[in-house]
PDB file of N, CA and C in Angstrom:
ATOM      1  N   MET I 100      86.553  95.206 107.335  1.00 84.00           N
ATOM      2  CA  MET I 100      87.152  94.865 106.062  1.00 84.00           C
ATOM      3  C   MET I 100      88.594  94.391 106.250  1.00 84.00           C
ATOM      4  N   THR I 101      89.340  95.053 107.126  1.00 82.00           N
ATOM      5  CA  THR I 101      90.734  94.684 107.362  1.00 82.00           C
ATOM      6  C   THR I 101      90.833  93.259 107.888  1.00 82.00           C
ATOM      7  N   GLU I 102      89.986  92.900 108.824  1.00 86.00           N
ATOM      8  CA  GLU I 102      90.008  91.550 109.382  1.00 86.00           C
ATOM      9  C   GLU I 102      89.662  90.516 108.323  1.00 86.00           C
ATOM     10  N   GLU I 103      88.705  90.827 107.468  1.00 89.00           N
ATOM     11  CA  GLU I 103      88.315  89.898 106.405  1.00 89.00           C
ATOM     12  C   GLU I 103      89.468  89.659 105.442  1.00 89.00           C
ATOM     13  N   LEU I 104      90.129  90.742 105.023  1.00 85.00           N
ATOM     14  CA  LEU I 104      91.259  90.591 104.109  1.00 85.00           C
ATOM     15  C   LEU I 104      92.411  89.834 104.745  1.00 85.00           C
ATOM     16  N   THR I 105      92.653  90.088 106.005  1.00 82.00           N
ATOM     17  CA  THR I 105      93.708  89.365 106.707  1.00 82.00           C
ATOM     18  C   THR I 105      93.377  87.881 106.751  1.00 82.00           C
ATOM     19  N   GLY I 106      92.121  87.559 107.005  1.00 87.00           N
ATOM     20  CA  GLY I 106      91.687  86.166 107.021  1.00 87.00           C
ATOM     21  C   GLY I 106      91.843  85.497 105.663  1.00 87.00           C
ATOM     22  N   VAL I 107      91.494  86.209 104.611  1.00 88.00           N
ATOM     23  CA  VAL I 107      91.635  85.671 103.253  1.00 88.00           C
ATOM     24  C   VAL I 107      93.102  85.433 102.932  1.00 88.00           C
ATOM     25  N   ARG I 108      93.943  86.380 103.274  1.00 86.00           N
ATOM     26  CA  ARG I 108      95.383  86.233 103.024  1.00 86.00           C
ATOM     27  C   ARG I 108      95.946  85.033 103.781  1.00 86.00           C
ATOM     28  N   ASP I 109      95.541  84.870 105.020  1.00 86.00           N
ATOM     29  CA  ASP I 109      96.009  83.734 105.819  1.00 86.00           C
ATOM     30  C   ASP I 109      95.553  82.412 105.212  1.00 86.00           C
ATOM     31  N   THR I 110      94.321  82.378 104.724  1.00 90.00           N
ATOM     32  CA  THR I 110      93.783  81.166 104.101  1.00 90.00           C
ATOM     33  C   THR I 110      94.547  80.829 102.828  1.00 90.00           C
ATOM     34  N   ILE I 111      94.812  81.824 102.009  1.00 89.00           N
ATOM     35  CA  ILE I 111      95.569  81.600 100.769  1.00 89.00           C
ATOM     36  C   ILE I 111      96.976  81.112 101.092  1.00 89.00           C
ATOM     37  N   ALA I 112      97.613  81.719 102.064  1.00 87.00           N
ATOM     38  CA  ALA I 112      98.964  81.301 102.454  1.00 87.00           C
ATOM     39  C   ALA I 112      98.954  79.850 102.921  1.00 87.00           C
ATOM     40  N   GLN I 113      97.960  79.466 103.708  1.00 89.00           N
ATOM     41  CA  GLN I 113      97.871  78.082 104.193  1.00 89.00           C
ATOM     42  C   GLN I 113      97.672  77.117 103.029  1.00 89.00           C
ATOM     43  N   LEU I 114      96.832  77.478 102.070  1.00 91.00           N
ATOM     44  CA  LEU I 114      96.607  76.617 100.909  1.00 91.00           C
ATOM     45  C   LEU I 114      97.883  76.446 100.092  1.00 91.00           C
ATOM     46  N   ILE I 115      98.614  77.536  99.907  1.00 90.00           N
ATOM     47  CA  ILE I 115      99.878  77.449  99.166  1.00 90.00           C
ATOM     48  C   ILE I 115     100.834  76.505  99.876  1.00 90.00           C
ATOM     49  N   LYS I 116     100.923  76.629 101.189  1.00 89.00           N
ATOM     50  CA  LYS I 116     101.825  75.751 101.955  1.00 89.00           C
ATOM     51  C   LYS I 116     101.399  74.287 101.845  1.00 89.00           C
ATOM     52  N   GLU I 117     100.106  74.025 101.795  1.00 92.00           N
ATOM     53  CA  GLU I 117      99.617  72.656 101.666  1.00 92.00           C
ATOM     54  C   GLU I 117      99.857  72.107 100.260  1.00 92.00           C
ATOM     55  N   LEU I 118      99.641  72.941  99.259  1.00 92.00           N
ATOM     56  CA  LEU I 118      99.766  72.494  97.870  1.00 92.00           C
ATOM     57  C   LEU I 118     101.208  72.416  97.397  1.00 92.00           C
ATOM     58  N   VAL I 119     102.078  73.224  97.993  1.00 92.00           N
ATOM     59  CA  VAL I 119     103.472  73.279  97.551  1.00 92.00           C
ATOM     60  C   VAL I 119     104.397  73.142  98.766  1.00 92.00           C
ATOM     61  N   PRO I 120     104.501  71.944  99.310  1.00 89.00           N
ATOM     62  CA  PRO I 120     105.390  71.746 100.454  1.00 89.00           C
ATOM     63  C   PRO I 120     106.858  71.913 100.037  1.00 89.00           C
ATOM     64  N   PRO I 121     107.770  71.977 100.995  1.00 85.00           N
ATOM     65  CA  PRO I 121     109.182  72.199 100.680  1.00 85.00           C
ATOM     66  C   PRO I 121     109.786  71.203  99.685  1.00 85.00           C
ATOM     67  N   HIS I 122     109.274  69.980  99.656  1.00 89.00           N
ATOM     68  CA  HIS I 122     109.814  68.967  98.749  1.00 89.00           C
ATOM     69  C   HIS I 122     109.111  68.932  97.384  1.00 89.00           C
ATOM     70  N   ALA I 123     108.222  69.880  97.116  1.00 91.00           N
ATOM     71  CA  ALA I 123     107.457  69.883  95.864  1.00 91.00           C
ATOM     72  C   ALA I 123     108.369  70.116  94.653  1.00 91.00           C
ATOM     73  N   SER I 124     107.979  69.526  93.552  1.00 93.00           N
ATOM     74  CA  SER I 124     108.747  69.679  92.315  1.00 93.00           C
ATOM     75  C   SER I 124     108.488  71.049  91.695  1.00 93.00           C
ATOM     76  N   ALA I 125     109.372  71.448  90.811  1.00 92.00           N
ATOM     77  CA  ALA I 125     109.200  72.715  90.087  1.00 92.00           C
ATOM     78  C   ALA I 125     107.902  72.692  89.285  1.00 92.00           C
ATOM     79  N   LYS I 126     107.552  71.526  88.748  1.00 95.00           N
ATOM     80  CA  LYS I 126     106.309  71.398  87.979  1.00 95.00           C
ATOM     81  C   LYS I 126     105.105  71.747  88.854  1.00 95.00           C
ATOM     82  N   ARG I 127     105.116  71.234  90.073  1.00 94.00           N
ATOM     83  CA  ARG I 127     104.002  71.499  91.000  1.00 94.00           C
ATOM     84  C   ARG I 127     103.922  72.990  91.334  1.00 94.00           C
ATOM     85  N   ILE I 128     105.067  73.608  91.539  1.00 93.00           N
ATOM     86  CA  ILE I 128     105.097  75.050  91.824  1.00 93.00           C
ATOM     87  C   ILE I 128     104.466  75.814  90.672  1.00 93.00           C
ATOM     88  N   TYR I 129     104.852  75.482  89.446  1.00 94.00           N
ATOM     89  CA  TYR I 129     104.295  76.183  88.289  1.00 94.00           C
ATOM     90  C   TYR I 129     102.802  75.906  88.112  1.00 94.00           C
ATOM     91  N   GLU I 130     102.353  74.713  88.485  1.00 95.00           N
ATOM     92  CA  GLU I 130     100.910  74.427  88.428  1.00 95.00           C
ATOM     93  C   GLU I 130     100.148  75.359  89.360  1.00 95.00           C
ATOM     94  N   VAL I 131     100.668  75.551  90.559  1.00 94.00           N
ATOM     95  CA  VAL I 131     100.012  76.444  91.522  1.00 94.00           C
ATOM     96  C   VAL I 131     100.086  77.894  91.047  1.00 94.00           C
ATOM     97  N   VAL I 132     101.226  78.293  90.493  1.00 95.00           N
ATOM     98  CA  VAL I 132     101.369  79.650  89.953  1.00 95.00           C
ATOM     99  C   VAL I 132     100.347  79.872  88.834  1.00 95.00           C
ATOM    100  N   ASP I 133     100.265  78.929  87.902  1.00 96.00           N
ATOM    101  CA  ASP I 133      99.323  79.064  86.788  1.00 96.00           C
ATOM    102  C   ASP I 133      97.872  79.089  87.249  1.00 96.00           C
ATOM    103  N   ALA I 134      97.531  78.213  88.183  1.00 94.00           N
ATOM    104  CA  ALA I 134      96.149  78.122  88.649  1.00 94.00           C
ATOM    105  C   ALA I 134      95.745  79.321  89.502  1.00 94.00           C
ATOM    106  N   SER I 135      96.684  79.836  90.287  1.00 91.00           N
ATOM    107  CA  SER I 135      96.347  80.914  91.215  1.00 91.00           C
ATOM    108  C   SER I 135      96.440  82.306  90.602  1.00 91.00           C
ATOM    109  N   GLY I 136      97.321  82.441  89.619  1.00 93.00           N
ATOM    110  CA  GLY I 136      97.544  83.773  89.061  1.00 93.00           C
ATOM    111  C   GLY I 136      98.560  84.574  89.862  1.00 93.00           C
ATOM    112  N   TYR I 137      99.087  83.990  90.930  1.00 92.00           N
ATOM    113  CA  TYR I 137     100.109  84.658  91.734  1.00 92.00           C
ATOM    114  C   TYR I 137     101.476  84.431  91.098  1.00 92.00           C
ATOM    115  N   SER I 138     102.394  85.303  91.381  1.00 92.00           N
ATOM    116  CA  SER I 138     103.742  85.163  90.838  1.00 92.00           C
ATOM    117  C   SER I 138     104.477  84.021  91.530  1.00 92.00           C
ATOM    118  N   ARG I 139     105.474  83.505  90.836  1.00 92.00           N
ATOM    119  CA  ARG I 139     106.286  82.453  91.464  1.00 92.00           C
ATOM    120  C   ARG I 139     107.001  83.023  92.684  1.00 92.00           C
ATOM    121  N   THR I 140     107.411  84.281  92.599  1.00 90.00           N
ATOM    122  CA  THR I 140     108.088  84.919  93.729  1.00 90.00           C
ATOM    123  C   THR I 140     107.208  84.886  94.970  1.00 90.00           C
ATOM    124  N   LEU I 141     105.935  85.223  94.807  1.00 89.00           N
ATOM    125  CA  LEU I 141     105.011  85.217  95.939  1.00 89.00           C
ATOM    126  C   LEU I 141     104.798  83.797  96.454  1.00 89.00           C
ATOM    127  N   VAL I 142     104.571  82.866  95.554  1.00 90.00           N
ATOM    128  CA  VAL I 142     104.333  81.480  95.948  1.00 90.00           C
ATOM    129  C   VAL I 142     105.551  80.927  96.691  1.00 90.00           C
ATOM    130  N   GLU I 143     106.739  81.183  96.162  1.00 88.00           N
ATOM    131  CA  GLU I 143     107.970  80.700  96.821  1.00 88.00           C
ATOM    132  C   GLU I 143     108.137  81.329  98.207  1.00 88.00           C
ATOM    133  N   ALA I 144     107.854  82.609  98.315  1.00 87.00           N
ATOM    134  CA  ALA I 144     108.010  83.299  99.603  1.00 87.00           C
ATOM    135  C   ALA I 144     107.025  82.769 100.637  1.00 87.00           C
ATOM    136  N   VAL I 145     105.765  82.629 100.244  1.00 87.00           N
ATOM    137  CA  VAL I 145     104.746  82.114 101.163  1.00 87.00           C
ATOM    138  C   VAL I 145     105.070  80.674 101.541  1.00 87.00           C
ATOM    139  N   ARG I 146     105.485  79.902 100.569  1.00 85.00           N
ATOM    140  CA  ARG I 146     105.858  78.507 100.794  1.00 85.00           C
ATOM    141  C   ARG I 146     107.000  78.405 101.799  1.00 85.00           C
ATOM    142  N   GLY I 147     107.916  79.351 101.746  1.00 81.00           N
ATOM    143  CA  GLY I 147     109.051  79.354 102.653  1.00 81.00           C
ATOM    144  C   GLY I 147     108.747  79.938 104.016  1.00 81.00           C
ATOM    145  N   GLY I 148     107.508  80.356 104.235  1.00 76.00           N
ATOM    146  CA  GLY I 148     107.111  80.868 105.534  1.00 76.00           C
ATOM    147  C   GLY I 148     107.159  82.379 105.658  1.00 76.00           C
ATOM    148  N   GLU I 149     107.563  83.047 104.596  1.00 71.00           N
ATOM    149  CA  GLU I 149     107.610  84.507 104.641  1.00 71.00           C
ATOM    150  C   GLU I 149     106.205  85.064 104.407  1.00 71.00           C
ATOM    151  N   ASN I 150     105.821  86.011 105.209  1.00 66.00           N
ATOM    152  CA  ASN I 150     104.495  86.607 105.066  1.00 66.00           C
ATOM    153  C   ASN I 150     104.630  87.928 104.326  1.00 66.00           C
ATOM    154  N   MET I 151     104.698  87.840 103.010  1.00 64.00           N
ATOM    155  CA  MET I 151     104.887  89.049 102.194  1.00 64.00           C
ATOM    156  C   MET I 151     103.701  89.993 102.315  1.00 64.00           C
ATOM    157  N   TRP I 152     102.517  89.431 102.560  1.00 62.00           N
ATOM    158  CA  TRP I 152     101.326  90.270 102.613  1.00 62.00           C
ATOM    159  C   TRP I 152     101.288  91.171 103.826  1.00 62.00           C
ATOM    160  N   SER I 153     102.044  90.859 104.840  1.00 59.00           N
ATOM    161  CA  SER I 153     102.009  91.712 106.036  1.00 59.00           C
ATOM    162  C   SER I 153     102.560  93.093 105.724  1.00 59.00           C
ATOM    163  N   ARG I 154     103.296  93.199 104.633  1.00 57.00           N
ATOM    164  CA  ARG I 154     103.870  94.493 104.244  1.00 57.00           C
ATOM    165  C   ARG I 154     102.981  95.274 103.287  1.00 57.00           C
ATOM    166  N   LEU I 155     101.916  94.643 102.811  1.00 53.00           N
ATOM    167  CA  LEU I 155     101.028  95.319 101.870  1.00 53.00           C
ATOM    168  C   LEU I 155     100.010  96.174 102.605  1.00 53.00           C
ATOM    169  N   PRO I 156      99.763  97.371 102.109  1.00 52.00           N
ATOM    170  CA  PRO I 156      98.732  98.207 102.749  1.00 52.00           C
ATOM    171  C   PRO I 156      97.351  97.647 102.472  1.00 52.00           C
ATOM    172  N   LEU I 157      96.448  97.851 103.398  1.00 49.00           N
ATOM    173  CA  LEU I 157      95.058  97.396 103.204  1.00 49.00           C
ATOM    174  C   LEU I 157      94.203  98.538 102.758  1.00 49.00           C
TER     175      LEU I 157
END
């Protein structure tokens, strides 16, 4: 289960980075936030390369 969740988290992080590159507009960021249900804080952190999920317990 731990490996599966880690894989899912990595996949989501990669998708966020693809959908919201560093030059993305604020509108695009909010589109991803609205569509994903994730907070802007999480999206911004993942987009910036920070792995916030590594600190979450499984």
